[in-house]
Amino acid sequence: MAYIDFREAELSGSLSTAFAPRAEPEVTAHASGFSALEWLVVALARRDSLGSLRTPGRIGSALSRIFGGRGEPRLANPRLEALRRFAVFAWHRGHNVPPSELAAFRDAGFSPNQAETVLESILSTRAVKFARG
């Protein structure tokens, strides 16, 4: 979508600058190798249960439609879904993430260092929560 800033044209005295194409803002990765969106996925995974990782069966899906229930927690982006699944296991099981989830995390383009970063972040948050009671 185009954006025209007429204030800039007024200041410079030229409409050609107002119609110049603008670059879209990029989602940049932090020093950890994760973007803000990816850290948000990790934080939101804290509320997901291990049951959210299972594919609902036909009966479960039908009951959910009839009685209402929590929608499908899966993310449309496969990379973010791999991150969410990894983070859900980390929130609930700590370092005991299944090898299949580690492989899916790696296949989604994440590095072993990023896996350690997520685990350290989650475990330190869990430790603070546990210490507070």
PDB file of C-alpha atoms in Angstrom:
ATOM      1  CA  MET A   1       0.000   0.000   0.000  1.00  0.00           C
ATOM      2  CA  ALA A   2       1.330   3.400  -0.917  1.00  0.00           C
ATOM      3  CA  TYR A   3       1.701   6.204   1.567  1.00  0.00           C
ATOM      4  CA  ILE A   4       1.941   9.829   0.544  1.00  0.00           C
ATOM      5  CA  ASP A   5       3.396  12.297   3.000  1.00  0.00           C
ATOM      6  CA  PHE A   6       2.268  15.727   1.833  1.00  0.00           C
ATOM      7  CA  ARG A   7       3.969  17.410   4.764  1.00  0.00           C
ATOM      8  CA  GLU A   8       7.342  16.461   3.315  1.00  0.00           C
ATOM      9  CA  ALA A   9       6.347  17.973  -0.034  1.00  0.00           C
ATOM     10  CA  GLU A  10       5.317  21.174   1.663  1.00  0.00           C
ATOM     11  CA  LEU A  11       8.649  21.445   3.453  1.00  0.00           C
ATOM     12  CA  SER A  12      10.782  20.689   0.422  1.00  0.00           C
ATOM     13  CA  GLY A  13       8.566  22.532  -2.044  1.00  0.00           C
ATOM     14  CA  SER A  14       8.421  19.559  -4.398  1.00  0.00           C
ATOM     15  CA  LEU A  15       5.684  16.991  -4.924  1.00  0.00           C
ATOM     16  CA  SER A  16       8.159  14.539  -6.456  1.00  0.00           C
ATOM     17  CA  THR A  17       9.478  13.662  -2.998  1.00  0.00           C
ATOM     18  CA  ALA A  18       5.950  12.986  -1.751  1.00  0.00           C
ATOM     19  CA  PHE A  19       5.392  10.354  -4.453  1.00  0.00           C
ATOM     20  CA  ALA A  20       8.736   8.606  -4.021  1.00  0.00           C
ATOM     21  CA  PRO A  21       8.323   4.929  -3.115  1.00  0.00           C
ATOM     22  CA  ARG A  22       8.994   4.097   0.507  1.00  0.00           C
ATOM     23  CA  ALA A  23      10.683   0.960   1.702  1.00  0.00           C
ATOM     24  CA  GLU A  24       8.596  -1.335   3.855  1.00  0.00           C
ATOM     25  CA  PRO A  25       9.910  -1.694   7.404  1.00  0.00           C
ATOM     26  CA  GLU A  26      11.831  -4.907   7.865  1.00  0.00           C
ATOM     27  CA  VAL A  27      11.471  -7.274  10.764  1.00  0.00           C
ATOM     28  CA  THR A  28      15.010  -7.333  12.029  1.00  0.00           C
ATOM     29  CA  ALA A  29      16.498 -10.011  14.182  1.00  0.00           C
ATOM     30  CA  HIS A  30      17.959  -9.156  17.560  1.00  0.00           C
ATOM     31  CA  ALA A  31      21.418 -10.248  18.634  1.00  0.00           C
ATOM     32  CA  SER A  32      19.820 -13.539  19.690  1.00  0.00           C
ATOM     33  CA  GLY A  33      18.889 -14.295  16.101  1.00  0.00           C
ATOM     34  CA  PHE A  34      15.156 -13.942  16.764  1.00  0.00           C
ATOM     35  CA  SER A  35      12.847 -11.206  15.560  1.00  0.00           C
ATOM     36  CA  ALA A  36      10.334  -9.517  17.830  1.00  0.00           C
ATOM     37  CA  LEU A  37       7.584 -11.624  16.246  1.00  0.00           C
ATOM     38  CA  GLU A  38       9.470 -14.826  17.059  1.00  0.00           C
ATOM     39  CA  TRP A  39       9.952 -13.755  20.689  1.00  0.00           C
ATOM     40  CA  LEU A  40       6.235 -13.021  20.826  1.00  0.00           C
ATOM     41  CA  VAL A  41       5.504 -16.574  19.654  1.00  0.00           C
ATOM     42  CA  VAL A  42       7.750 -17.920  22.432  1.00  0.00           C
ATOM     43  CA  ALA A  43       5.963 -15.784  25.022  1.00  0.00           C
ATOM     44  CA  LEU A  44       2.496 -16.768  23.811  1.00  0.00           C
ATOM     45  CA  ALA A  45       3.447 -20.454  23.803  1.00  0.00           C
ATOM     46  CA  ARG A  46       3.614 -20.210  27.590  1.00  0.00           C
ATOM     47  CA  ARG A  47      -0.196 -20.372  27.747  1.00  0.00           C
ATOM     48  CA  ASP A  48      -0.523 -23.309  25.353  1.00  0.00           C
ATOM     49  CA  SER A  49      -0.922 -26.771  26.826  1.00  0.00           C
ATOM     50  CA  LEU A  50       0.806 -29.885  25.605  1.00  0.00           C
ATOM     51  CA  GLY A  51      -2.605 -30.925  24.318  1.00  0.00           C
ATOM     52  CA  SER A  52      -2.475 -28.054  21.841  1.00  0.00           C
ATOM     53  CA  LEU A  53       0.284 -29.930  20.023  1.00  0.00           C
ATOM     54  CA  ARG A  54      -1.945 -32.892  19.172  1.00  0.00           C
ATOM     55  CA  THR A  55      -4.045 -32.898  16.046  1.00  0.00           C
ATOM     56  CA  PRO A  56      -7.699 -32.922  17.105  1.00  0.00           C
ATOM     57  CA  GLY A  57      -9.665 -35.947  15.946  1.00  0.00           C
ATOM     58  CA  ARG A  58     -12.963 -35.874  14.118  1.00  0.00           C
ATOM     59  CA  ILE A  59     -15.016 -36.188  17.293  1.00  0.00           C
ATOM     60  CA  GLY A  60     -13.025 -33.546  19.133  1.00  0.00           C
ATOM     61  CA  SER A  61     -13.352 -31.151  16.213  1.00  0.00           C
ATOM     62  CA  ALA A  62     -17.108 -31.757  16.003  1.00  0.00           C
ATOM     63  CA  LEU A  63     -17.600 -31.234  19.739  1.00  0.00           C
ATOM     64  CA  SER A  64     -15.533 -28.075  19.584  1.00  0.00           C
ATOM     65  CA  ARG A  65     -17.742 -26.721  16.805  1.00  0.00           C
ATOM     66  CA  ILE A  66     -20.947 -27.651  18.615  1.00  0.00           C
ATOM     67  CA  PHE A  67     -20.099 -26.497  22.129  1.00  0.00           C
ATOM     68  CA  GLY A  68     -17.525 -23.918  21.284  1.00  0.00           C
ATOM     69  CA  GLY A  69     -14.044 -24.169  22.487  1.00  0.00           C
ATOM     70  CA  ARG A  70     -10.624 -22.925  21.932  1.00  0.00           C
ATOM     71  CA  GLY A  71      -9.809 -22.495  18.278  1.00  0.00           C
ATOM     72  CA  GLU A  72      -6.989 -24.180  16.510  1.00  0.00           C
ATOM     73  CA  PRO A  73      -3.785 -22.833  18.104  1.00  0.00           C
ATOM     74  CA  ARG A  74      -1.587 -23.736  15.154  1.00  0.00           C
ATOM     75  CA  LEU A  75       0.127 -20.963  13.294  1.00  0.00           C
ATOM     76  CA  ALA A  76      -0.154 -20.631   9.523  1.00  0.00           C
ATOM     77  CA  ASN A  77       3.569 -19.977   9.098  1.00  0.00           C
ATOM     78  CA  PRO A  78       5.418 -23.346   9.315  1.00  0.00           C
ATOM     79  CA  ARG A  79       8.574 -21.711  10.704  1.00  0.00           C
ATOM     80  CA  LEU A  80       6.657 -19.976  13.492  1.00  0.00           C
ATOM     81  CA  GLU A  81       4.663 -23.147  14.186  1.00  0.00           C
ATOM     82  CA  ALA A  82       7.910 -25.109  14.645  1.00  0.00           C
ATOM     83  CA  LEU A  83       9.081 -22.410  17.063  1.00  0.00           C
ATOM     84  CA  ARG A  84       5.748 -22.503  18.931  1.00  0.00           C
ATOM     85  CA  ARG A  85       5.858 -26.283  19.287  1.00  0.00           C
ATOM     86  CA  PHE A  86       9.459 -26.172  20.524  1.00  0.00           C
ATOM     87  CA  ALA A  87       8.590 -23.416  23.009  1.00  0.00           C
ATOM     88  CA  VAL A  88       5.502 -25.249  24.320  1.00  0.00           C
ATOM     89  CA  PHE A  89       7.624 -28.307  25.115  1.00  0.00           C
ATOM     90  CA  ALA A  90      10.281 -26.098  26.701  1.00  0.00           C
ATOM     91  CA  TRP A  91       7.701 -24.321  28.885  1.00  0.00           C
ATOM     92  CA  HIS A  92       6.269 -27.608  30.120  1.00  0.00           C
ATOM     93  CA  ARG A  93       9.239 -29.984  30.103  1.00  0.00           C
ATOM     94  CA  GLY A  94      12.337 -27.821  30.208  1.00  0.00           C
ATOM     95  CA  HIS A  95      15.239 -29.510  28.441  1.00  0.00           C
ATOM     96  CA  ASN A  96      13.162 -32.644  27.747  1.00  0.00           C
ATOM     97  CA  VAL A  97      12.124 -31.598  24.257  1.00  0.00           C
ATOM     98  CA  PRO A  98      11.499 -34.644  22.029  1.00  0.00           C
ATOM     99  CA  PRO A  99      14.144 -35.264  19.358  1.00  0.00           C
ATOM    100  CA  SER A 100      11.467 -35.041  16.653  1.00  0.00           C
ATOM    101  CA  GLU A 101      10.634 -31.483  17.761  1.00  0.00           C
ATOM    102  CA  LEU A 102      14.322 -30.553  17.817  1.00  0.00           C
ATOM    103  CA  ALA A 103      14.622 -31.885  14.260  1.00  0.00           C
ATOM    104  CA  ALA A 104      11.529 -29.936  13.146  1.00  0.00           C
ATOM    105  CA  PHE A 105      12.965 -26.809  14.805  1.00  0.00           C
ATOM    106  CA  ARG A 106      16.233 -27.270  12.927  1.00  0.00           C
ATOM    107  CA  ASP A 107      14.446 -28.080   9.650  1.00  0.00           C
ATOM    108  CA  ALA A 108      12.495 -24.812   9.995  1.00  0.00           C
ATOM    109  CA  GLY A 109      15.794 -22.948   9.697  1.00  0.00           C
ATOM    110  CA  PHE A 110      16.729 -22.414  13.334  1.00  0.00           C
ATOM    111  CA  SER A 111      20.208 -23.141  14.648  1.00  0.00           C
ATOM    112  CA  PRO A 112      21.262 -25.136  17.734  1.00  0.00           C
ATOM    113  CA  ASN A 113      22.385 -21.831  19.307  1.00  0.00           C
ATOM    114  CA  GLN A 114      18.877 -20.461  18.874  1.00  0.00           C
ATOM    115  CA  ALA A 115      17.460 -23.583  20.536  1.00  0.00           C
ATOM    116  CA  GLU A 116      19.743 -22.963  23.511  1.00  0.00           C
ATOM    117  CA  THR A 117      18.739 -19.305  23.608  1.00  0.00           C
ATOM    118  CA  VAL A 118      15.045 -20.203  23.750  1.00  0.00           C
ATOM    119  CA  LEU A 119      15.643 -22.845  26.409  1.00  0.00           C
ATOM    120  CA  GLU A 120      17.757 -20.511  28.553  1.00  0.00           C
ATOM    121  CA  SER A 121      15.183 -17.739  28.298  1.00  0.00           C
ATOM    122  CA  ILE A 122      12.285 -20.015  29.197  1.00  0.00           C
ATOM    123  CA  LEU A 123      14.110 -21.801  32.012  1.00  0.00           C
ATOM    124  CA  SER A 124      15.261 -18.539  33.580  1.00  0.00           C
ATOM    125  CA  THR A 125      11.676 -17.232  33.459  1.00  0.00           C
ATOM    126  CA  ARG A 126      10.412 -20.460  35.002  1.00  0.00           C
ATOM    127  CA  ALA A 127      13.057 -20.227  37.746  1.00  0.00           C
ATOM    128  CA  VAL A 128      11.985 -16.694  38.655  1.00  0.00           C
ATOM    129  CA  LYS A 129       8.337 -17.750  38.786  1.00  0.00           C
ATOM    130  CA  PHE A 130       9.191 -20.776  40.927  1.00  0.00           C
ATOM    131  CA  ALA A 131      11.291 -18.658  43.323  1.00  0.00           C
ATOM    132  CA  ARG A 132       8.421 -16.221  43.826  1.00  0.00           C
ATOM    133  CA  GLY A 133       6.093 -19.039  44.692  1.00  0.00           C
TER     134      GLY A 133
END
